[in-house]
mmCIF file of C-alpha atoms and ligand atoms in Angstrom:
data_model
loop_
_atom_site.group_PDB
_atom_site.id
_atom_site.type_symbol
_atom_site.label_atom_id
_atom_site.label_comp_id
_atom_site.label_asym_id
_atom_site.label_seq_id
_atom_site.Cartn_x
_atom_site.Cartn_y
_atom_site.Cartn_z
ATOM 1 C CA UNK A 1012 -6.226 20.713 -8.602
ATOM 2 C CA UNK A 1013 -5.247 21.426 -4.985
ATOM 3 C CA UNK A 1014 -3.316 24.701 -4.511
ATOM 4 C CA UNK A 1015 -0.385 23.804 -2.319
ATOM 5 C CA UNK A 1016 0.183 27.394 -1.319
ATOM 6 C CA UNK A 1017 -3.198 27.850 0.309
ATOM 7 C CA UNK A 1018 -4.295 24.355 1.247
ATOM 8 C CA UNK A 1019 -4.848 23.914 4.988
ATOM 9 C CA UNK A 1020 -4.160 20.257 6.145
ATOM 10 C CA UNK A 1021 -6.934 18.495 8.075
ATOM 11 C CA UNK A 1022 -6.746 16.879 11.455
ATOM 12 C CA UNK A 1023 -5.427 17.319 15.014
ATOM 13 C CA UNK A 1024 -2.096 15.541 14.838
ATOM 14 C CA UNK A 1025 0.586 17.999 15.691
ATOM 15 C CA UNK A 1026 3.622 18.286 13.596
ATOM 16 C CA UNK A 1027 7.038 19.680 14.519
ATOM 17 C CA UNK A 1028 8.465 23.026 13.346
ATOM 18 C CA UNK A 1029 10.834 20.922 11.289
ATOM 19 C CA UNK A 1030 7.897 19.366 9.408
ATOM 20 C CA UNK A 1031 6.141 22.717 8.726
ATOM 21 C CA UNK A 1032 9.492 24.297 7.696
ATOM 22 C CA UNK A 1033 10.377 21.690 5.108
ATOM 23 C CA UNK A 1034 6.877 20.773 3.721
ATOM 24 C CA UNK A 1035 6.559 24.011 1.739
ATOM 25 C CA UNK A 1036 10.255 23.833 0.694
ATOM 26 C CA UNK A 1037 9.692 20.384 -0.710
ATOM 27 C CA UNK A 1038 6.576 21.479 -2.649
ATOM 28 C CA UNK A 1039 8.584 24.462 -4.017
ATOM 29 C CA UNK A 1040 11.551 22.221 -4.927
ATOM 30 C CA UNK A 1041 9.250 19.710 -6.684
ATOM 31 C CA UNK A 1042 7.852 22.541 -8.846
ATOM 32 C CA UNK A 1043 11.368 24.078 -9.536
ATOM 33 C CA UNK A 1044 12.955 20.678 -10.403
ATOM 34 C CA UNK A 1045 10.115 19.817 -12.662
ATOM 35 C CA UNK A 1046 9.091 16.830 -10.723
ATOM 36 C CA UNK A 1047 5.428 17.812 -10.623
ATOM 37 C CA UNK A 1048 5.463 17.803 -14.491
ATOM 38 C CA UNK A 1049 7.647 14.681 -14.990
ATOM 39 C CA UNK A 1050 5.692 12.336 -12.612
ATOM 40 C CA UNK A 1051 1.999 11.580 -13.050
ATOM 41 C CA UNK A 1052 -0.527 9.026 -11.674
ATOM 42 C CA UNK A 1053 0.297 5.718 -9.995
ATOM 43 C CA UNK A 1054 0.727 3.184 -12.739
ATOM 44 C CA UNK A 1055 1.138 0.065 -10.683
ATOM 45 C CA UNK A 1056 1.583 -1.473 -7.221
ATOM 46 C CA UNK A 1057 4.288 -4.163 -6.905
ATOM 47 C CA UNK A 1058 3.906 -7.081 -4.539
ATOM 48 C CA UNK A 1059 6.402 -10.028 -4.134
ATOM 49 C CA UNK A 1060 5.176 -13.390 -2.980
ATOM 50 C CA UNK A 1061 7.175 -16.513 -2.060
ATOM 51 C CA UNK A 1062 8.211 -18.970 -4.755
ATOM 52 C CA UNK A 1063 5.222 -21.082 -5.620
ATOM 53 C CA UNK A 1064 2.545 -18.712 -4.054
ATOM 54 C CA UNK A 1065 1.673 -16.531 -6.981
ATOM 55 C CA UNK A 1066 -1.236 -18.560 -8.500
ATOM 56 C CA UNK A 1067 -2.875 -19.020 -5.031
ATOM 57 C CA UNK A 1068 -2.440 -15.228 -4.363
ATOM 58 C CA UNK A 1069 -3.971 -14.407 -7.700
ATOM 59 C CA UNK A 1070 -6.894 -16.582 -6.949
ATOM 60 C CA UNK A 1071 -7.276 -14.875 -3.542
ATOM 61 C CA UNK A 1072 -7.239 -11.456 -5.329
ATOM 62 C CA UNK A 1073 -9.905 -12.732 -7.792
ATOM 63 C CA UNK A 1074 -12.275 -13.586 -5.055
ATOM 64 C CA UNK A 1075 -11.557 -10.567 -2.866
ATOM 65 C CA UNK A 1076 -11.299 -7.740 -5.360
ATOM 66 C CA UNK A 1077 -11.394 -6.416 -8.993
ATOM 67 C CA UNK A 1078 -7.875 -7.537 -10.177
ATOM 68 C CA UNK A 1079 -7.629 -10.109 -12.931
ATOM 69 C CA UNK A 1080 -4.568 -11.505 -14.638
ATOM 70 C CA UNK A 1081 -3.962 -9.931 -18.097
ATOM 71 C CA UNK A 1082 -0.509 -11.218 -18.907
ATOM 72 C CA UNK A 1083 2.256 -13.279 -17.259
ATOM 73 C CA UNK A 1084 5.990 -12.888 -18.026
ATOM 74 C CA UNK A 1085 9.182 -14.838 -17.287
ATOM 75 C CA UNK A 1086 12.224 -12.830 -16.476
ATOM 76 C CA UNK A 1087 15.720 -14.048 -15.455
ATOM 77 C CA UNK A 1088 14.851 -14.095 -11.845
ATOM 78 C CA UNK A 1089 11.030 -13.758 -11.349
ATOM 79 C CA UNK A 1090 7.700 -14.673 -12.796
ATOM 80 C CA UNK A 1091 5.806 -11.391 -13.310
ATOM 81 C CA UNK A 1092 2.042 -11.216 -13.283
ATOM 82 C CA UNK A 1093 0.239 -8.121 -14.535
ATOM 83 C CA UNK A 1094 -3.222 -7.697 -13.115
ATOM 84 C CA UNK A 1095 -5.798 -5.139 -14.226
ATOM 85 C CA UNK A 1096 -8.971 -3.714 -12.632
ATOM 86 C CA UNK A 1097 -10.332 -0.740 -14.670
ATOM 87 C CA UNK A 1098 -8.025 0.656 -17.423
ATOM 88 C CA UNK A 1099 -7.771 4.007 -15.601
ATOM 89 C CA UNK A 1100 -6.823 2.469 -12.239
ATOM 90 C CA UNK A 1101 -3.276 1.308 -11.354
ATOM 91 C CA UNK A 1102 -2.225 -2.280 -12.230
ATOM 92 C CA UNK A 1103 -1.042 -4.814 -9.732
ATOM 93 C CA UNK A 1104 2.262 -6.466 -10.491
ATOM 94 C CA UNK A 1105 2.755 -9.642 -8.595
ATOM 95 C CA UNK A 1106 6.311 -11.026 -8.703
ATOM 96 C CA UNK A 1107 7.440 -14.471 -7.739
ATOM 97 C CA UNK A 1108 11.031 -15.532 -7.489
ATOM 98 C CA UNK A 1109 11.959 -18.481 -9.791
ATOM 99 C CA UNK A 1110 14.211 -20.030 -7.167
ATOM 100 C CA UNK A 1111 13.020 -21.663 -3.941
ATOM 101 C CA UNK A 1112 16.000 -20.333 -2.193
ATOM 102 C CA UNK A 1113 15.905 -16.811 -3.619
ATOM 103 C CA UNK A 1114 17.544 -14.197 -1.510
ATOM 104 C CA UNK A 1115 17.925 -10.472 -2.002
ATOM 105 C CA UNK A 1116 17.804 -7.369 0.212
ATOM 106 C CA UNK A 1117 14.072 -7.993 0.811
ATOM 107 C CA UNK A 1118 14.744 -11.363 2.182
ATOM 108 C CA UNK A 1119 17.424 -9.902 4.505
ATOM 109 C CA UNK A 1120 15.168 -7.196 5.809
ATOM 110 C CA UNK A 1121 12.203 -9.492 6.346
ATOM 111 C CA UNK A 1122 14.576 -11.919 8.236
ATOM 112 C CA UNK A 1123 15.221 -9.222 10.861
ATOM 113 C CA UNK A 1124 11.566 -9.485 12.148
ATOM 114 C CA UNK A 1125 9.900 -12.347 14.152
ATOM 115 C CA UNK A 1126 6.638 -12.562 12.172
ATOM 116 C CA UNK A 1127 8.069 -11.527 8.709
ATOM 117 C CA UNK A 1128 10.836 -14.051 8.915
ATOM 118 C CA UNK A 1129 8.329 -16.942 8.205
ATOM 119 C CA UNK A 1130 7.635 -15.622 4.758
ATOM 120 C CA UNK A 1131 10.973 -13.953 4.006
ATOM 121 C CA UNK A 1132 10.263 -13.055 0.414
ATOM 122 C CA UNK A 1133 6.640 -11.927 0.911
ATOM 123 C CA UNK A 1134 6.506 -8.056 0.790
ATOM 124 C CA UNK A 1135 4.641 -5.213 -0.688
ATOM 125 C CA UNK A 1136 7.483 -3.510 -2.614
ATOM 126 C CA UNK A 1137 6.079 -0.172 -3.567
ATOM 127 C CA UNK A 1138 4.328 1.865 -6.129
ATOM 128 C CA UNK A 1139 5.290 2.627 -9.739
ATOM 129 C CA UNK A 1140 4.377 6.070 -11.037
ATOM 130 C CA UNK A 1141 3.991 7.214 -14.626
ATOM 131 C CA UNK A 1142 6.831 9.323 -15.754
ATOM 132 C CA UNK A 1143 7.667 11.269 -18.885
ATOM 133 C CA UNK A 1144 11.238 9.933 -18.668
ATOM 134 C CA UNK A 1145 12.970 7.800 -16.050
ATOM 135 C CA UNK A 1146 16.235 9.729 -16.794
ATOM 136 C CA UNK A 1147 14.475 12.927 -16.102
ATOM 137 C CA UNK A 1148 13.214 11.533 -12.771
ATOM 138 C CA UNK A 1149 16.738 10.553 -11.704
ATOM 139 C CA UNK A 1150 18.182 13.688 -12.813
ATOM 140 C CA UNK A 1151 15.595 15.646 -10.735
ATOM 141 C CA UNK A 1152 15.844 13.401 -7.639
ATOM 142 C CA UNK A 1153 19.485 12.246 -7.303
ATOM 143 C CA UNK A 1154 20.697 15.788 -6.301
ATOM 144 C CA UNK A 1155 18.101 15.494 -3.507
ATOM 145 C CA UNK A 1156 19.785 12.352 -2.126
ATOM 146 C CA UNK A 1157 17.217 9.951 -3.457
ATOM 147 C CA UNK A 1158 19.014 6.760 -4.474
ATOM 148 C CA UNK A 1159 18.160 4.702 -7.451
ATOM 149 C CA UNK A 1160 18.836 1.035 -8.282
ATOM 150 C CA UNK A 1161 21.545 0.521 -10.905
ATOM 151 C CA UNK A 1162 22.814 -2.709 -12.400
ATOM 152 C CA UNK A 1163 25.089 -4.278 -9.742
ATOM 153 C CA UNK A 1164 22.925 -2.920 -6.850
ATOM 154 C CA UNK A 1165 20.278 -5.669 -7.350
ATOM 155 C CA UNK A 1166 20.110 -9.393 -8.129
ATOM 156 C CA UNK A 1167 16.792 -8.779 -9.830
ATOM 157 C CA UNK A 1168 17.122 -6.905 -13.184
ATOM 158 C CA UNK A 1169 13.487 -6.004 -13.111
ATOM 159 C CA UNK A 1170 14.264 -3.165 -10.664
ATOM 160 C CA UNK A 1171 16.327 -1.362 -13.318
ATOM 161 C CA UNK A 1172 15.270 -1.752 -16.952
ATOM 162 C CA UNK A 1173 15.743 0.964 -19.631
ATOM 163 C CA UNK A 1174 12.151 2.177 -19.058
ATOM 164 C CA UNK A 1175 11.470 1.330 -15.338
ATOM 165 C CA UNK A 1176 13.554 2.638 -12.450
ATOM 166 C CA UNK A 1177 13.172 2.045 -8.637
ATOM 167 C CA UNK A 1178 14.532 3.840 -5.661
ATOM 168 C CA UNK A 1179 16.449 1.967 -3.058
ATOM 169 C CA UNK A 1180 14.286 0.600 -0.232
ATOM 170 C CA UNK A 1181 13.529 3.664 1.862
ATOM 171 C CA UNK A 1182 15.178 3.572 5.368
ATOM 172 C CA UNK A 1183 11.994 5.076 6.764
ATOM 173 C CA UNK A 1184 9.403 2.900 5.188
ATOM 174 C CA UNK A 1185 11.148 -0.176 3.657
ATOM 175 C CA UNK A 1186 9.196 0.669 0.546
ATOM 176 C CA UNK A 1187 10.432 1.523 -2.920
ATOM 177 C CA UNK A 1188 9.058 4.003 -5.405
ATOM 178 C CA UNK A 1189 9.299 3.123 -9.106
ATOM 179 C CA UNK A 1190 8.817 5.243 -12.178
ATOM 180 C CA UNK A 1191 7.941 3.921 -15.686
ATOM 181 C CA UNK A 1192 8.161 5.920 -18.996
ATOM 182 C CA UNK A 1193 6.332 3.567 -21.264
ATOM 183 C CA UNK A 1194 2.862 2.101 -20.974
ATOM 184 C CA UNK A 1195 2.705 -0.278 -18.063
ATOM 185 C CA UNK A 1196 0.633 -2.704 -20.126
ATOM 186 C CA UNK A 1197 3.441 -2.984 -22.765
ATOM 187 C CA UNK A 1198 5.564 -5.457 -20.944
ATOM 188 C CA UNK A 1199 7.972 -5.774 -23.898
ATOM 189 C CA UNK A 1200 8.704 -2.061 -23.609
ATOM 190 C CA UNK A 1201 9.024 -2.226 -19.891
ATOM 191 C CA UNK A 1202 11.515 -4.983 -20.376
ATOM 192 C CA UNK A 1203 9.907 -7.818 -18.516
ATOM 193 C CA UNK A 1204 11.230 -10.941 -20.218
ATOM 194 C CA UNK A 1205 9.120 -13.122 -22.411
ATOM 195 C CA UNK A 1206 5.448 -14.207 -22.345
ATOM 196 C CA UNK A 1207 4.677 -17.063 -19.899
ATOM 197 C CA UNK A 1208 1.693 -19.326 -20.598
ATOM 198 C CA UNK A 1209 -0.125 -20.593 -17.524
ATOM 199 C CA UNK A 1210 -0.748 -24.251 -17.301
ATOM 200 C CA UNK A 1211 -4.358 -25.496 -17.793
ATOM 201 C CA UNK A 1212 -4.651 -26.133 -14.063
ATOM 202 C CA UNK A 1213 -3.276 -22.716 -13.086
ATOM 203 C CA UNK A 1214 -5.746 -21.037 -15.489
ATOM 204 C CA UNK A 1215 -8.573 -23.166 -14.102
ATOM 205 C CA UNK A 1216 -7.743 -22.093 -10.525
ATOM 206 C CA UNK A 1217 -8.031 -18.397 -11.615
ATOM 207 C CA UNK A 1218 -11.175 -18.905 -13.560
ATOM 208 C CA UNK A 1219 -12.851 -20.662 -10.676
ATOM 209 C CA UNK A 1220 -11.977 -17.916 -8.232
ATOM 210 C CA UNK A 1221 -13.336 -15.206 -10.612
ATOM 211 C CA UNK A 1222 -16.553 -17.326 -11.168
ATOM 212 C CA UNK A 1223 -17.075 -17.748 -7.448
ATOM 213 C CA UNK A 1224 -16.755 -14.050 -6.958
ATOM 214 C CA UNK A 1225 -19.433 -13.411 -9.694
ATOM 215 C CA UNK A 1226 -21.803 -16.021 -8.400
ATOM 216 C CA UNK A 1227 -21.747 -14.431 -5.033
ATOM 217 C CA UNK A 1228 -22.555 -10.967 -6.446
ATOM 218 C CA UNK A 1229 -19.325 -9.400 -5.265
ATOM 219 C CA UNK A 1230 -17.717 -8.692 -8.632
ATOM 220 C CA UNK A 1231 -19.329 -5.310 -9.525
ATOM 221 C CA UNK A 1232 -19.362 -3.957 -5.967
ATOM 222 C CA UNK A 1233 -15.635 -3.811 -5.186
ATOM 223 C CA UNK A 1234 -14.105 -0.913 -7.257
ATOM 224 C CA UNK A 1235 -10.471 0.092 -7.213
ATOM 225 C CA UNK A 1236 -7.749 0.665 -4.610
ATOM 226 C CA UNK A 1237 -8.731 3.506 -2.316
ATOM 227 C CA UNK A 1238 -5.493 3.835 -0.414
ATOM 228 C CA UNK A 1239 -2.541 1.917 0.943
ATOM 229 C CA UNK A 1240 -1.238 2.320 4.507
ATOM 230 C CA UNK A 1241 2.405 1.832 5.605
ATOM 231 C CA UNK A 1242 3.440 1.479 9.255
ATOM 232 C CA UNK A 1243 6.526 3.166 10.420
ATOM 233 C CA UNK A 1244 8.238 3.755 13.778
ATOM 234 C CA UNK A 1245 7.242 6.770 15.852
ATOM 235 C CA UNK A 1246 10.404 8.593 15.205
ATOM 236 C CA UNK A 1247 10.221 8.063 11.367
ATOM 237 C CA UNK A 1248 6.720 9.477 10.899
ATOM 238 C CA UNK A 1249 7.502 12.942 9.568
ATOM 239 C CA UNK A 1250 10.534 11.734 7.613
ATOM 240 C CA UNK A 1251 8.605 9.097 5.872
ATOM 241 C CA UNK A 1252 5.922 11.563 4.808
ATOM 242 C CA UNK A 1253 8.245 14.254 3.672
ATOM 243 C CA UNK A 1254 10.448 11.728 1.867
ATOM 244 C CA UNK A 1255 7.461 10.375 -0.026
ATOM 245 C CA UNK A 1256 6.376 13.924 -0.875
ATOM 246 C CA UNK A 1257 9.827 14.510 -2.167
ATOM 247 C CA UNK A 1258 9.444 11.629 -4.601
ATOM 248 C CA UNK A 1259 5.840 11.832 -5.910
ATOM 249 C CA UNK A 1260 3.497 14.796 -6.692
ATOM 250 C CA UNK A 1261 1.124 14.049 -3.799
ATOM 251 C CA UNK A 1262 0.083 16.616 -1.062
ATOM 252 C CA UNK A 1263 -0.213 16.247 2.680
ATOM 253 C CA UNK A 1264 -3.905 15.961 3.144
ATOM 254 C CA UNK A 1265 -3.688 15.929 6.934
ATOM 255 C CA UNK A 1266 -3.169 13.795 10.064
ATOM 256 C CA UNK A 1267 -5.323 12.632 12.852
ATOM 257 C CA UNK A 1268 -4.287 11.680 16.356
ATOM 258 C CA UNK A 1269 -5.643 8.276 17.466
ATOM 259 C CA UNK A 1270 -4.688 8.913 21.030
ATOM 260 C CA UNK A 1271 -6.146 5.907 22.622
ATOM 261 C CA UNK A 1272 -4.128 3.618 20.329
ATOM 262 C CA UNK A 1273 -0.955 5.773 20.781
ATOM 263 C CA UNK A 1274 -0.885 6.434 16.973
ATOM 264 C CA UNK A 1275 -1.678 8.795 14.248
ATOM 265 C CA UNK A 1276 -2.891 8.340 10.750
ATOM 266 C CA UNK A 1277 -1.220 10.494 8.139
ATOM 267 C CA UNK A 1278 -2.509 10.852 4.621
ATOM 268 C CA UNK A 1279 -0.959 12.004 1.337
ATOM 269 C CA UNK A 1280 -3.250 12.214 -1.686
ATOM 270 C CA UNK A 1281 -3.057 13.074 -5.433
ATOM 271 C CA UNK A 1282 -3.530 16.701 -6.272
ATOM 272 C CA UNK A 1283 -4.853 16.341 -9.830
ATOM 273 C CA UNK A 1284 -7.584 13.585 -9.880
ATOM 274 C CA UNK A 1285 -11.134 14.002 -8.988
ATOM 275 C CA UNK A 1286 -11.102 10.197 -8.316
ATOM 276 C CA UNK A 1287 -8.486 9.012 -5.849
ATOM 277 C CA UNK A 1288 -8.761 5.459 -7.357
ATOM 278 C CA UNK A 1289 -6.817 6.739 -10.443
ATOM 279 C CA UNK A 1290 -3.861 7.356 -8.097
ATOM 280 C CA UNK A 1291 -4.665 6.008 -4.635
ATOM 281 C CA UNK A 1292 -3.828 7.813 -1.339
ATOM 282 C CA UNK A 1293 -0.737 6.843 0.502
ATOM 283 C CA UNK A 1294 -1.248 6.720 4.221
ATOM 284 C CA UNK A 1295 1.454 6.463 6.934
ATOM 285 C CA UNK A 1296 0.638 5.239 10.369
ATOM 286 C CA UNK A 1297 3.060 5.543 13.409
ATOM 287 C CA UNK A 1298 2.999 5.453 17.168
ATOM 288 C CA UNK A 1299 2.896 8.835 18.883
ATOM 289 C CA UNK A 1300 5.617 7.725 21.336
ATOM 290 C CA UNK A 1301 8.148 4.982 20.761
ATOM 291 C CA UNK A 1302 7.418 1.481 22.366
ATOM 292 C CA UNK A 1303 9.978 1.904 25.095
ATOM 293 C CA UNK A 1304 8.086 4.665 26.810
ATOM 294 C CA UNK A 1305 4.584 3.439 26.030
ATOM 295 C CA UNK A 1306 4.360 1.768 29.435
ATOM 296 C CA UNK A 1307 4.444 5.119 31.194
ATOM 297 C CA UNK A 1308 0.881 5.657 29.857
ATOM 298 C CA UNK A 1309 0.043 1.951 29.447
ATOM 299 C CA UNK A 1310 -1.880 2.435 26.233
ATOM 300 C CA UNK A 1311 -2.419 -0.224 23.475
ATOM 301 C CA UNK A 1312 0.152 0.367 20.798
ATOM 302 C CA UNK A 1313 -0.731 -1.943 17.841
ATOM 303 C CA UNK A 1314 1.045 0.245 15.282
ATOM 304 C CA UNK A 1315 4.457 0.058 16.713
ATOM 305 C CA UNK A 1316 3.949 -3.589 17.821
ATOM 306 C CA UNK A 1317 3.275 -4.368 14.174
ATOM 307 C CA UNK A 1318 6.389 -2.670 13.108
ATOM 308 C CA UNK A 1319 8.509 -4.490 15.735
ATOM 309 C CA UNK A 1320 6.964 -7.790 14.612
ATOM 310 C CA UNK A 1321 7.037 -7.315 10.767
ATOM 311 C CA UNK A 1322 9.379 -4.449 10.226
ATOM 312 C CA UNK A 1323 8.345 -1.153 8.632
ATOM 313 C CA UNK A 1324 6.061 -2.156 5.709
ATOM 314 C CA UNK A 1325 2.794 -1.757 4.022
ATOM 315 C CA UNK A 1326 0.036 -2.875 6.443
ATOM 316 C CA UNK A 1327 -3.008 -2.822 4.291
ATOM 317 C CA UNK A 1328 -4.517 -2.073 0.937
ATOM 318 C CA UNK A 1329 -8.013 -0.623 0.820
ATOM 319 C CA UNK A 1330 -10.675 -1.291 -1.788
ATOM 320 C CA UNK A 1331 -13.491 1.214 -2.284
ATOM 321 C CA UNK A 1332 -16.875 -0.472 -2.265
ATOM 322 C CA UNK A 1333 -19.486 1.195 -4.423
ATOM 323 C CA UNK A 1334 -22.060 3.132 -2.301
ATOM 324 C CA UNK A 1335 -25.412 1.281 -2.397
ATOM 325 C CA UNK A 1336 -27.612 -1.436 -0.966
ATOM 326 C CA UNK A 1337 -28.429 -4.977 -1.766
ATOM 327 C CA UNK A 1338 -32.023 -5.139 -0.599
ATOM 328 C CA UNK A 1339 -31.679 -3.568 2.879
ATOM 329 C CA UNK A 1340 -28.026 -4.431 3.436
ATOM 330 C CA UNK A 1341 -25.239 -1.873 2.659
ATOM 331 C CA UNK A 1342 -22.915 -2.982 -0.044
ATOM 332 C CA UNK A 1343 -20.016 -3.303 2.226
ATOM 333 C CA UNK A 1344 -21.929 -5.472 4.705
ATOM 334 C CA UNK A 1345 -23.120 -7.688 1.757
ATOM 335 C CA UNK A 1346 -19.638 -8.096 0.339
ATOM 336 C CA UNK A 1347 -18.206 -8.942 3.719
ATOM 337 C CA UNK A 1348 -20.904 -11.439 4.473
ATOM 338 C CA UNK A 1349 -20.467 -13.230 1.028
ATOM 339 C CA UNK A 1350 -16.731 -13.316 1.408
ATOM 340 C CA UNK A 1351 -16.984 -14.627 4.918
ATOM 341 C CA UNK A 1352 -19.173 -17.474 3.501
ATOM 342 C CA UNK A 1353 -16.435 -18.175 0.909
ATOM 343 C CA UNK A 1354 -13.966 -18.536 3.849
ATOM 344 C CA UNK A 1355 -12.282 -15.102 3.960
ATOM 345 C CA UNK A 1356 -11.528 -14.367 7.616
ATOM 346 C CA UNK A 1357 -12.187 -10.875 8.972
ATOM 347 C CA UNK A 1358 -10.981 -8.908 11.941
ATOM 348 C CA UNK A 1359 -13.954 -8.012 14.090
ATOM 349 C CA UNK A 1360 -17.042 -6.428 12.473
ATOM 350 C CA UNK A 1361 -17.726 -3.651 10.028
ATOM 351 C CA UNK A 1362 -17.181 -0.292 11.855
ATOM 352 C CA UNK A 1363 -19.036 2.919 11.174
ATOM 353 C CA UNK A 1364 -22.675 3.729 10.448
ATOM 354 C CA UNK A 1365 -24.302 4.545 7.279
ATOM 355 C CA UNK A 1366 -27.832 5.731 8.102
ATOM 356 C CA UNK A 1367 -29.033 8.996 6.557
ATOM 357 C CA UNK A 1368 -25.953 11.119 7.085
ATOM 358 C CA UNK A 1369 -22.797 11.009 4.870
ATOM 359 C CA UNK A 1370 -20.500 8.615 6.663
ATOM 360 C CA UNK A 1371 -18.366 5.637 6.046
ATOM 361 C CA UNK A 1372 -18.210 2.000 6.885
ATOM 362 C CA UNK A 1373 -14.951 -0.056 7.008
ATOM 363 C CA UNK A 1374 -13.558 -3.451 7.884
ATOM 364 C CA UNK A 1375 -10.198 -5.193 7.842
ATOM 365 C CA UNK A 1376 -9.689 -8.727 6.573
ATOM 366 C CA UNK A 1377 -7.147 -10.957 8.266
ATOM 367 C CA UNK A 1378 -3.734 -10.612 6.463
ATOM 368 C CA UNK A 1379 -3.219 -12.688 3.371
ATOM 369 C CA UNK A 1380 -1.022 -15.677 3.908
ATOM 370 C CA UNK A 1381 0.662 -14.868 0.627
ATOM 371 C CA UNK A 1382 1.281 -11.135 0.668
ATOM 372 C CA UNK A 1383 0.979 -10.620 4.526
ATOM 373 C CA UNK A 1384 -1.309 -7.586 3.626
ATOM 374 C CA UNK A 1385 -4.617 -6.944 5.236
ATOM 375 C CA UNK A 1386 -7.382 -5.950 2.852
ATOM 376 C CA UNK A 1387 -9.674 -3.091 3.928
ATOM 377 C CA UNK A 1388 -13.115 -2.542 2.345
ATOM 378 C CA UNK A 1389 -14.376 1.029 2.686
ATOM 379 C CA UNK A 1390 -17.824 2.340 1.589
ATOM 380 C CA UNK A 1391 -18.351 6.102 1.562
ATOM 381 C CA UNK A 1392 -22.078 6.495 2.049
ATOM 382 C CA UNK A 1393 -24.329 9.382 0.857
ATOM 383 C CA UNK A 1394 -21.450 11.319 -0.796
ATOM 384 C CA UNK A 1395 -19.122 11.333 2.244
ATOM 385 C CA UNK A 1396 -16.513 13.904 1.477
ATOM 386 C CA UNK A 1397 -13.987 13.229 4.104
ATOM 387 C CA UNK A 1398 -11.210 10.520 3.842
ATOM 388 C CA UNK A 1399 -11.857 8.709 7.117
ATOM 389 C CA UNK A 1400 -13.214 9.117 10.596
ATOM 390 C CA UNK A 1401 -11.095 9.104 13.688
ATOM 391 C CA UNK A 1402 -13.465 6.638 15.551
ATOM 392 C CA UNK A 1403 -13.394 4.174 12.656
ATOM 393 C CA UNK A 1404 -9.623 4.210 12.543
ATOM 394 C CA UNK A 1405 -9.343 3.627 16.337
ATOM 395 C CA UNK A 1406 -11.567 0.578 16.143
ATOM 396 C CA UNK A 1407 -9.775 -0.805 13.088
ATOM 397 C CA UNK A 1408 -6.355 -0.236 14.676
ATOM 398 C CA UNK A 1409 -7.405 -2.084 17.746
ATOM 399 C CA UNK A 1410 -8.823 -5.020 15.792
ATOM 400 C CA UNK A 1411 -5.699 -5.476 13.769
ATOM 401 C CA UNK A 1412 -3.508 -5.175 16.884
ATOM 402 C CA UNK A 1413 -5.326 -7.977 18.463
ATOM 403 C CA UNK A 1414 -4.455 -10.288 15.528
ATOM 404 C CA UNK A 1415 -0.778 -9.310 15.208
ATOM 405 C CA UNK A 1416 0.527 -10.067 18.622
ATOM 406 C CA UNK A 1417 3.847 -11.802 18.793
ATOM 407 C CA UNK A 1418 4.015 -14.789 21.105
ATOM 408 C CA UNK A 1419 7.409 -15.842 22.156
ATOM 409 C CA UNK A 1420 8.429 -19.162 20.751
ATOM 410 C CA UNK A 1421 7.586 -18.655 17.094
ATOM 411 C CA UNK A 1422 10.185 -20.166 14.915
ATOM 412 C CA UNK A 1423 12.570 -17.324 14.224
ATOM 413 C CA UNK A 1424 15.963 -17.807 12.721
HETATM 414 FE FE1 LIG B 1442 -7.039 2.197 5.788
#
């Protein structure tokens, strides 16, 4: 358990006096309001895809990572797909609107941005945390100006059931945080409609994807989610971190300046788990200076370019790759080579070195056509204790930026 009173954050990114004033106050308020006791591990990650995309997305997930469908549900507005990796790791909840012309707040927000407008319902929604009582969460956080979804605030009832509550979309991140006070696997208790049976063709698609992953020796090497990284505007960086730390019992692990990319990487992590994969780290990335002054220095600025093209949103989900070798190839190199053979496109090459020293190797895939999320694979070699290396992040950020440019003339209406 990390002691918040004595922990010294890592990294060289400077924070303002405002940040250092309010961080300990927020920790203290969390303890006093009981939030640290009420809220536990991350129970699930929620991703919405366009109408008709869910099965293809689930098949993509089955090739690329550990998540497998365990149950499907039909609610009044969405199909809901519950996916599981290991029992102790968070679930994935993939939701797909029933109507081709579905529109809600997410559609409106996506429609504001040139590259998000093409998939206006595709969005990483947010994380759901275990809670002792959703009412207790609201009682603790509503006096702190955290807004929750009530009936009438949403067209999709799944955002406010008796045992699952979500915040409004954050103005700083465009993500929600959810809280569930029953077992996430008990979809009757969660209040997610009735059981949905896949067609034979849908089931065959998912089985074929899983079989392909197994045949290529990938299945046992990709573990659970390691972290998820949201991109926000330069001016929202500290607010986004502090707001998140208001809502969940993470701690500010630290922040590194990636000066040559005009950005910083800011990490919040779980305090109570030896294994981050039980409650993956939440990372926030932002430009150091806003886009409109960047040309004074003329630096690349892929982070804020991404936000201007897609809106504030989750940029990537990272899977931990088990440390080890396949013959003389590191596991991450092996996994990436196999996935590339299966047609998964990657951005540049694996970065980082794993020789005799503790270190890490990482790579980004191209973004999914269904979720718009990049998948990162990270292998921590020889018991690497840190969370990431500055040089790797710089290289990854650059690679992603080259793939996310906006060319004028895209269809945008
Ligand atoms: Fe990452």
